[in-house]
Coordinates of C-alpha atoms and ligand atoms in Angstrom, one line a residue:
M62 CA 86.0 -113.0 156.8
E63 CA 84.9 -116.5 156.9
S64 CA 82.1 -115.8 154.3
L65 CA 84.6 -114.1 152.1
A66 CA 86.8 -117.2 152.3
I67 CA 83.9 -119.1 150.9
Y68 CA 82.8 -116.8 148.4
V69 CA 85.8 -114.8 147.0
P70 CA 87.4 -117.5 144.9
R71 CA 84.0 -117.8 143.1
L72 CA 83.7 -113.9 142.2
V73 CA 84.2 -113.3 138.5
T74 CA 84.5 -110.0 136.6
T75 CA 81.4 -108.0 136.2
K76 CA 83.0 -106.7 133.0
E77 CA 81.5 -107.9 129.6
Y78 CA 83.5 -108.3 126.7
F79 CA 80.7 -109.7 124.7
A80 CA 78.3 -107.0 125.1
P81 CA 74.5 -107.5 125.3
G82 CA 72.3 -106.7 122.6
H83 CA 73.2 -109.2 120.2
R84 CA 70.5 -111.0 118.3
A85 CA 70.8 -114.8 119.6
C86 CA 67.6 -116.5 120.0
M87 CA 66.3 -116.7 123.5
G88 CA 68.1 -118.9 125.8
C89 CA 70.9 -119.3 123.4
G90 CA 73.4 -121.5 125.5
E91 CA 76.1 -120.7 122.6
A92 CA 75.9 -116.7 123.3
L93 CA 76.1 -117.6 127.2
A94 CA 79.2 -119.7 126.3
V95 CA 80.9 -117.1 124.5
R96 CA 80.0 -114.6 127.2
L97 CA 81.7 -116.6 129.9
V98 CA 84.5 -117.4 127.8
C99 CA 85.3 -113.7 127.2
K100 CA 85.1 -113.0 130.7
A101 CA 87.7 -115.5 131.5
L102 CA 89.7 -114.5 128.5
G103 CA 89.9 -110.5 129.6
R104 CA 91.0 -108.0 127.3
N105 CA 94.5 -109.0 126.2
I106 CA 93.3 -111.1 123.2
I107 CA 92.6 -111.5 119.6
I108 CA 89.6 -113.2 118.4
A109 CA 89.1 -114.9 114.8
N110 CA 85.7 -116.1 114.7
A111 CA 84.1 -118.2 111.7
T112 CA 80.8 -118.0 110.0
G113 CA 78.1 -119.4 112.2
C114 CA 75.5 -118.3 114.7
M115 CA 78.0 -116.2 116.9
E116 CA 79.6 -114.2 114.2
I117 CA 76.0 -113.6 112.6
V118 CA 74.3 -112.6 115.7
S119 CA 77.0 -110.3 117.1
S120 CA 78.1 -108.4 114.0
P121 CA 75.3 -106.8 111.9
L122 CA 77.1 -103.7 110.8
P123 CA 77.5 -101.0 112.1
S124 CA 77.1 -102.6 115.5
T125 CA 79.3 -105.2 117.2
S126 CA 78.9 -107.1 120.3
W127 CA 82.8 -107.4 120.6
E128 CA 84.6 -105.5 123.0
V129 CA 87.8 -107.1 122.1
P130 CA 89.8 -107.1 118.7
W131 CA 87.9 -109.6 116.6
I132 CA 88.1 -110.7 112.9
H133 CA 85.5 -112.6 111.0
T134 CA 87.0 -115.5 109.2
L135 CA 85.5 -118.1 106.8
F136 CA 84.5 -121.6 107.9
E137 CA 87.6 -123.2 106.2
N138 CA 90.3 -120.8 107.5
T139 CA 89.6 -119.8 110.9
A140 CA 92.5 -121.8 112.5
A141 CA 94.7 -120.8 109.8
V142 CA 94.0 -117.1 110.3
A143 CA 94.4 -117.2 114.0
S144 CA 97.8 -119.0 113.3
G145 CA 98.8 -116.1 110.9
I146 CA 98.2 -113.7 113.7
E147 CA 99.9 -115.5 116.2
A148 CA 103.1 -115.8 113.8
G149 CA 102.7 -112.0 113.1
I150 CA 102.9 -111.1 116.7
K151 CA 105.7 -113.3 117.2
V152 CA 107.9 -111.6 114.6
L153 CA 106.9 -108.3 115.7
R154 CA 107.9 -109.3 119.0
R155 CA 111.3 -110.5 117.8
K156 CA 111.8 -107.2 116.1
G157 CA 110.9 -105.4 119.7
K158 CA 108.0 -103.7 117.9
Y159 CA 105.4 -105.5 120.3
T160 CA 105.7 -106.2 124.0
K161 CA 102.3 -107.0 125.2
R162 CA 101.3 -110.6 126.1
T163 CA 98.5 -111.1 123.8
K164 CA 96.7 -114.6 123.3
V165 CA 95.3 -115.5 119.8
V166 CA 92.0 -117.3 120.1
A167 CA 90.1 -118.9 117.3
M168 CA 86.2 -119.6 117.8
A169 CA 84.1 -121.8 115.6
G170 CA 80.9 -123.9 115.5
D171 CA 80.9 -127.8 115.3
G172 CA 80.2 -127.3 111.6
G173 CA 83.2 -124.8 111.3
T174 CA 85.2 -127.3 113.5
A175 CA 84.5 -130.9 112.8
D176 CA 83.8 -130.4 109.2
I177 CA 84.6 -127.5 107.2
G178 CA 87.4 -125.9 109.3
F179 CA 89.1 -129.4 110.2
Q180 CA 92.0 -129.5 108.0
A181 CA 93.3 -126.0 109.0
L182 CA 92.6 -126.8 112.6
S183 CA 94.6 -130.0 112.3
G184 CA 97.4 -128.0 110.8
V185 CA 97.4 -125.4 113.7
L186 CA 97.4 -128.1 116.2
E187 CA 100.2 -130.1 114.4
R188 CA 102.6 -127.0 114.1
G189 CA 102.1 -126.1 117.7
H190 CA 100.9 -122.6 117.4
D191 CA 100.6 -120.7 120.7
L192 CA 96.9 -120.2 120.5
I193 CA 93.7 -121.5 122.0
Y194 CA 91.0 -123.2 119.7
I195 CA 87.4 -123.3 121.0
C196 CA 84.6 -125.2 119.5
F197 CA 81.1 -124.1 120.7
D198 CA 79.1 -127.3 119.8
N199 CA 75.4 -127.1 119.3
E200 CA 75.5 -130.4 117.6
A201 CA 74.5 -129.0 114.1
Y202 CA 74.6 -126.2 111.4
M203 CA 72.1 -124.1 113.3
N204 CA 72.8 -120.7 111.6
T205 CA 71.6 -122.0 108.2
G206 CA 68.7 -123.9 109.5
I207 CA 69.7 -126.9 111.7
Q208 CA 71.4 -129.3 109.1
R209 CA 73.3 -132.2 110.5
S210 CA 76.9 -132.0 111.2
S211 CA 79.5 -134.7 112.2
S212 CA 79.1 -133.5 115.6
T213 CA 75.2 -134.2 115.7
P214 CA 74.5 -137.3 117.9
L215 CA 73.0 -140.6 116.8
G216 CA 69.1 -140.2 116.5
A217 CA 68.7 -136.5 116.5
S218 CA 66.4 -135.2 114.1
T219 CA 67.7 -132.2 111.9
T220 CA 66.4 -130.6 108.6
T221 CA 69.1 -132.8 106.7
S222 CA 68.6 -136.1 108.8
P223 CA 64.8 -135.9 109.5
A224 CA 63.4 -138.6 111.6
G225 CA 60.6 -140.2 110.0
K226 CA 59.1 -143.7 108.8
V227 CA 62.4 -144.8 107.0
S228 CA 64.9 -142.9 109.4
I229 CA 65.7 -142.5 112.9
G230 CA 67.3 -139.1 112.2
Q231 CA 71.2 -138.8 112.3
T232 CA 72.6 -142.4 111.4
T233 CA 76.1 -141.9 112.6
W234 CA 77.8 -141.5 116.2
K235 CA 78.9 -138.0 117.1
K236 CA 82.6 -137.3 115.8
N237 CA 84.8 -137.3 118.9
M238 CA 86.7 -134.0 118.3
P239 CA 88.3 -133.8 121.7
A240 CA 89.9 -137.5 121.1
I241 CA 91.0 -135.9 117.7
A242 CA 92.7 -133.1 119.2
V243 CA 94.3 -135.2 121.9
A244 CA 95.7 -137.4 119.1
H245 CA 97.6 -134.4 118.0
D246 CA 99.7 -134.4 121.2
I247 CA 99.0 -130.9 122.3
P248 CA 99.5 -129.8 125.7
Y249 CA 95.9 -129.1 126.7
V250 CA 92.5 -130.5 125.6
A251 CA 89.3 -129.8 127.6
T252 CA 85.4 -130.2 127.5
A253 CA 83.2 -127.7 128.9
C254 CA 79.6 -126.6 129.2
H255 CA 77.9 -123.2 130.1
S256 CA 76.0 -125.2 132.6
Y257 CA 79.0 -125.4 134.7
P258 CA 80.4 -121.9 134.5
F259 CA 83.3 -121.9 136.8
D260 CA 84.6 -125.1 135.5
L261 CA 84.3 -123.5 132.2
M262 CA 86.1 -120.2 133.0
N263 CA 88.7 -122.3 134.9
K264 CA 89.7 -124.0 131.9
I265 CA 90.1 -121.0 129.8
S266 CA 92.2 -119.3 132.5
K267 CA 94.4 -122.5 132.3
A268 CA 94.6 -122.4 128.5
I269 CA 95.8 -118.8 128.5
E270 CA 98.8 -119.8 130.6
I271 CA 99.6 -122.9 128.2
K272 CA 102.6 -122.4 125.8
G273 CA 101.5 -124.0 122.7
P274 CA 97.7 -125.1 121.2
S275 CA 94.9 -125.7 123.5
Y276 CA 91.6 -127.0 122.3
I277 CA 88.4 -126.5 124.3
H278 CA 85.2 -128.1 123.2
I279 CA 82.2 -126.6 124.7
L280 CA 78.7 -128.2 124.6
S281 CA 76.4 -125.2 123.9
V282 CA 72.6 -126.0 124.3
C283 CA 70.5 -124.6 121.2
P284 CA 66.9 -124.4 122.2
T285 CA 66.1 -123.6 118.5
G286 CA 67.6 -126.6 117.0
W287 CA 67.4 -129.1 120.1
R288 CA 63.4 -128.2 119.9
L289 CA 63.5 -127.3 123.7
P290 CA 61.8 -124.5 125.8
S291 CA 64.2 -121.4 126.0
D292 CA 64.2 -121.6 130.0
L293 CA 65.8 -125.2 129.9
T294 CA 69.1 -124.3 128.3
I295 CA 71.0 -124.8 131.7
K296 CA 69.1 -128.0 132.7
A297 CA 69.8 -129.6 129.6
G298 CA 73.5 -128.7 129.7
R299 CA 73.5 -130.2 133.2
L300 CA 71.7 -133.3 132.1
A301 CA 74.3 -133.8 129.3
I302 CA 77.0 -134.2 132.0
E303 CA 74.9 -135.9 134.6
T304 CA 73.8 -138.7 132.0
G305 CA 77.4 -139.3 130.8
I306 CA 76.7 -138.3 127.0
F307 CA 79.0 -135.3 127.4
P308 CA 81.5 -135.8 130.1
L309 CA 83.6 -132.9 131.6
Y310 CA 87.1 -133.8 131.2
E311 CA 90.8 -132.3 130.5
V312 CA 93.8 -133.9 129.1
E313 CA 97.1 -132.2 130.2
K314 CA 99.8 -133.8 128.0
D315 CA 98.7 -137.3 128.4
R316 CA 97.0 -137.1 131.7
Y317 CA 93.2 -137.5 132.0
T318 CA 91.3 -135.9 134.7
L319 CA 87.4 -136.4 135.1
N320 CA 86.3 -132.9 136.5
L321 CA 82.7 -134.4 137.5
D322 CA 82.2 -137.9 138.2
F323 CA 79.1 -139.7 139.5
P324 CA 78.7 -142.8 141.5
Q325 CA 75.7 -143.5 139.0
L326 CA 75.0 -141.8 135.7
R327 CA 71.4 -140.7 135.2
P328 CA 69.4 -142.6 132.4
I329 CA 69.8 -141.1 129.1
E330 CA 65.9 -140.7 128.8
D331 CA 66.1 -137.8 131.3
Y332 CA 68.2 -135.8 128.6
F333 CA 66.2 -137.1 125.7
K334 CA 62.9 -136.4 127.0
L335 CA 63.3 -132.6 127.1
Q336 CA 64.4 -132.4 123.6
G337 CA 62.1 -132.5 120.4
R338 CA 64.9 -133.6 118.3
F339 CA 64.8 -137.0 120.1
R340 CA 60.9 -137.5 120.4
H341 CA 60.7 -140.1 117.9
L342 CA 63.4 -142.6 119.4
S343 CA 62.1 -146.2 119.9
K344 CA 63.0 -147.9 123.3
E345 CA 65.4 -150.0 121.3
I346 CA 67.6 -147.2 119.8
T347 CA 67.4 -145.5 123.1
S348 CA 69.0 -148.5 124.8
Q349 CA 71.5 -148.8 122.1
I350 CA 72.6 -145.2 122.8
Q351 CA 72.5 -145.8 126.4
E352 CA 75.0 -148.9 126.1
R353 CA 77.4 -146.9 124.1
V354 CA 77.4 -143.9 126.5
A355 CA 78.1 -146.3 129.2
A356 CA 80.9 -147.8 127.5
E357 CA 82.7 -144.5 126.4
Y358 CA 82.2 -143.2 130.0
A359 CA 84.0 -146.3 131.4
K360 CA 86.8 -145.9 129.0
L361 CA 87.2 -142.4 130.0
K362 CA 87.1 -143.3 133.5
K363 CA 89.7 -146.0 133.2
K364 CA 92.0 -143.5 131.5
A365 CA 91.5 -141.0 134.3
T366 CA 92.0 -143.4 136.8
S367 CA 95.2 -145.0 135.3
N368 CA 96.8 -142.0 133.6
N369 CA 98.8 -144.2 131.6
Y370 CA 96.9 -143.9 128.4
Ligands
LIG27 C1 82.4 -123.1 102.9 C2 80.9 -122.5 103.6 N1 79.9 -123.5 103.4 C3 78.7 -123.0 104.0 C4 78.3 -122.0 104.4 C5 77.1 -121.6 104.9 N2 77.0 -121.7 106.3 C6 77.1 -120.2 106.9 S1 76.8 -120.5 108.6 C7 76.7 -122.4 108.3 C8 76.5 -123.1 109.6 C9 77.3 -123.1 110.8 O1 77.1 -124.1 111.5 P1 78.3 -124.2 112.7 O2 79.7 -124.1 112.4 O3 77.9 -125.5 113.6 O4 77.9 -123.0 113.5 P2 76.3 -122.6 114.2 O5 75.7 -121.8 113.3 O6 75.7 -124.0 114.6 O7 76.7 -121.9 115.7 C10 76.6 -122.5 107.0 C11 76.4 -123.8 106.5 C12 79.5 -120.9 104.2 N3 79.4 -119.6 105.0 N4 80.8 -121.4 103.9
LIG28 S1 70.1 -121.1 116.4 FE1 70.8 -122.0 118.6 S2 72.7 -121.4 118.6 FE2 72.0 -120.1 116.8 S3 71.5 -118.2 118.2 FE3 69.7 -119.5 118.1 S4 69.7 -120.8 120.0 FE4 71.9 -119.7 119.5

């Protein structure tokens, strides 16, 4: 009995709603994140999925990996399509023609979220639709050949921000999408990573229960684009959290919770040295990034401890 008490809360369904056999690269963190998200969402959902890796690898006609209702959307209208589905369901419900409790979920990569789909997403959050928006952030436009996005971190080499004699790689700081979602004053914003699966699934379960928009930003390691051996996906995700470059937190109304905190963050080099995209960085740039990470982490910690932001 005692062993059950320890393990039962951690059991998850063996059902798969994102079926194996898709064409993702070996060790793809984004595919793992989608799989975990789908387990937590269950069957009673409708997914609107932007163009990007997860759409391309999962739906080469005539096959599909989606075991739930799913629609492919353009980059720019994913949130708009999801909000249309949600509004349609609302009308059918009012007319007594639909009684199921279906949650609508929009999914996109960081390019589809922070760049091309940004205005539709902002509209959805502002209008207060009852849906979940999930960004799978692999920090570049991976599907079309590793081009930088506004979510690519400073110093990362990509095909459109190549590191070389005159460039350090990406020259701007990563756009803070969760903070932008928080600024829309929505009921629930969270960050997650596939390397912390229970934390990720708990956040999805929470978002399902919320009335109104939720935004979940999932760091999704991409071995191909990050120039990383495919067996290091989980380790890289863990190091992103342990170094503080991608903290795990939630914002419910205006209350911040830091889900994993450390007495001391690991040095950023521990995260960088696994990945080819940061291989060229000088000590000077690395210490600039280290300073910024420490400052951002301290700000977040302050919000979580004071909870009066
Ligand atoms: C408006 C528009 N611009 C460009 C493209 C080409 N395109 C298809 S997938 C993709 C990259 C997607 O990147 P992201 O959203 O970050 O998802 P990932 O592939 O990294 O998972 C691009 C640029 C497109 N389909 N539509
Ligand atoms: S390019 Fe990256 S995100 Fe896309 S399928 Fe391959 S590993 Fe996954």
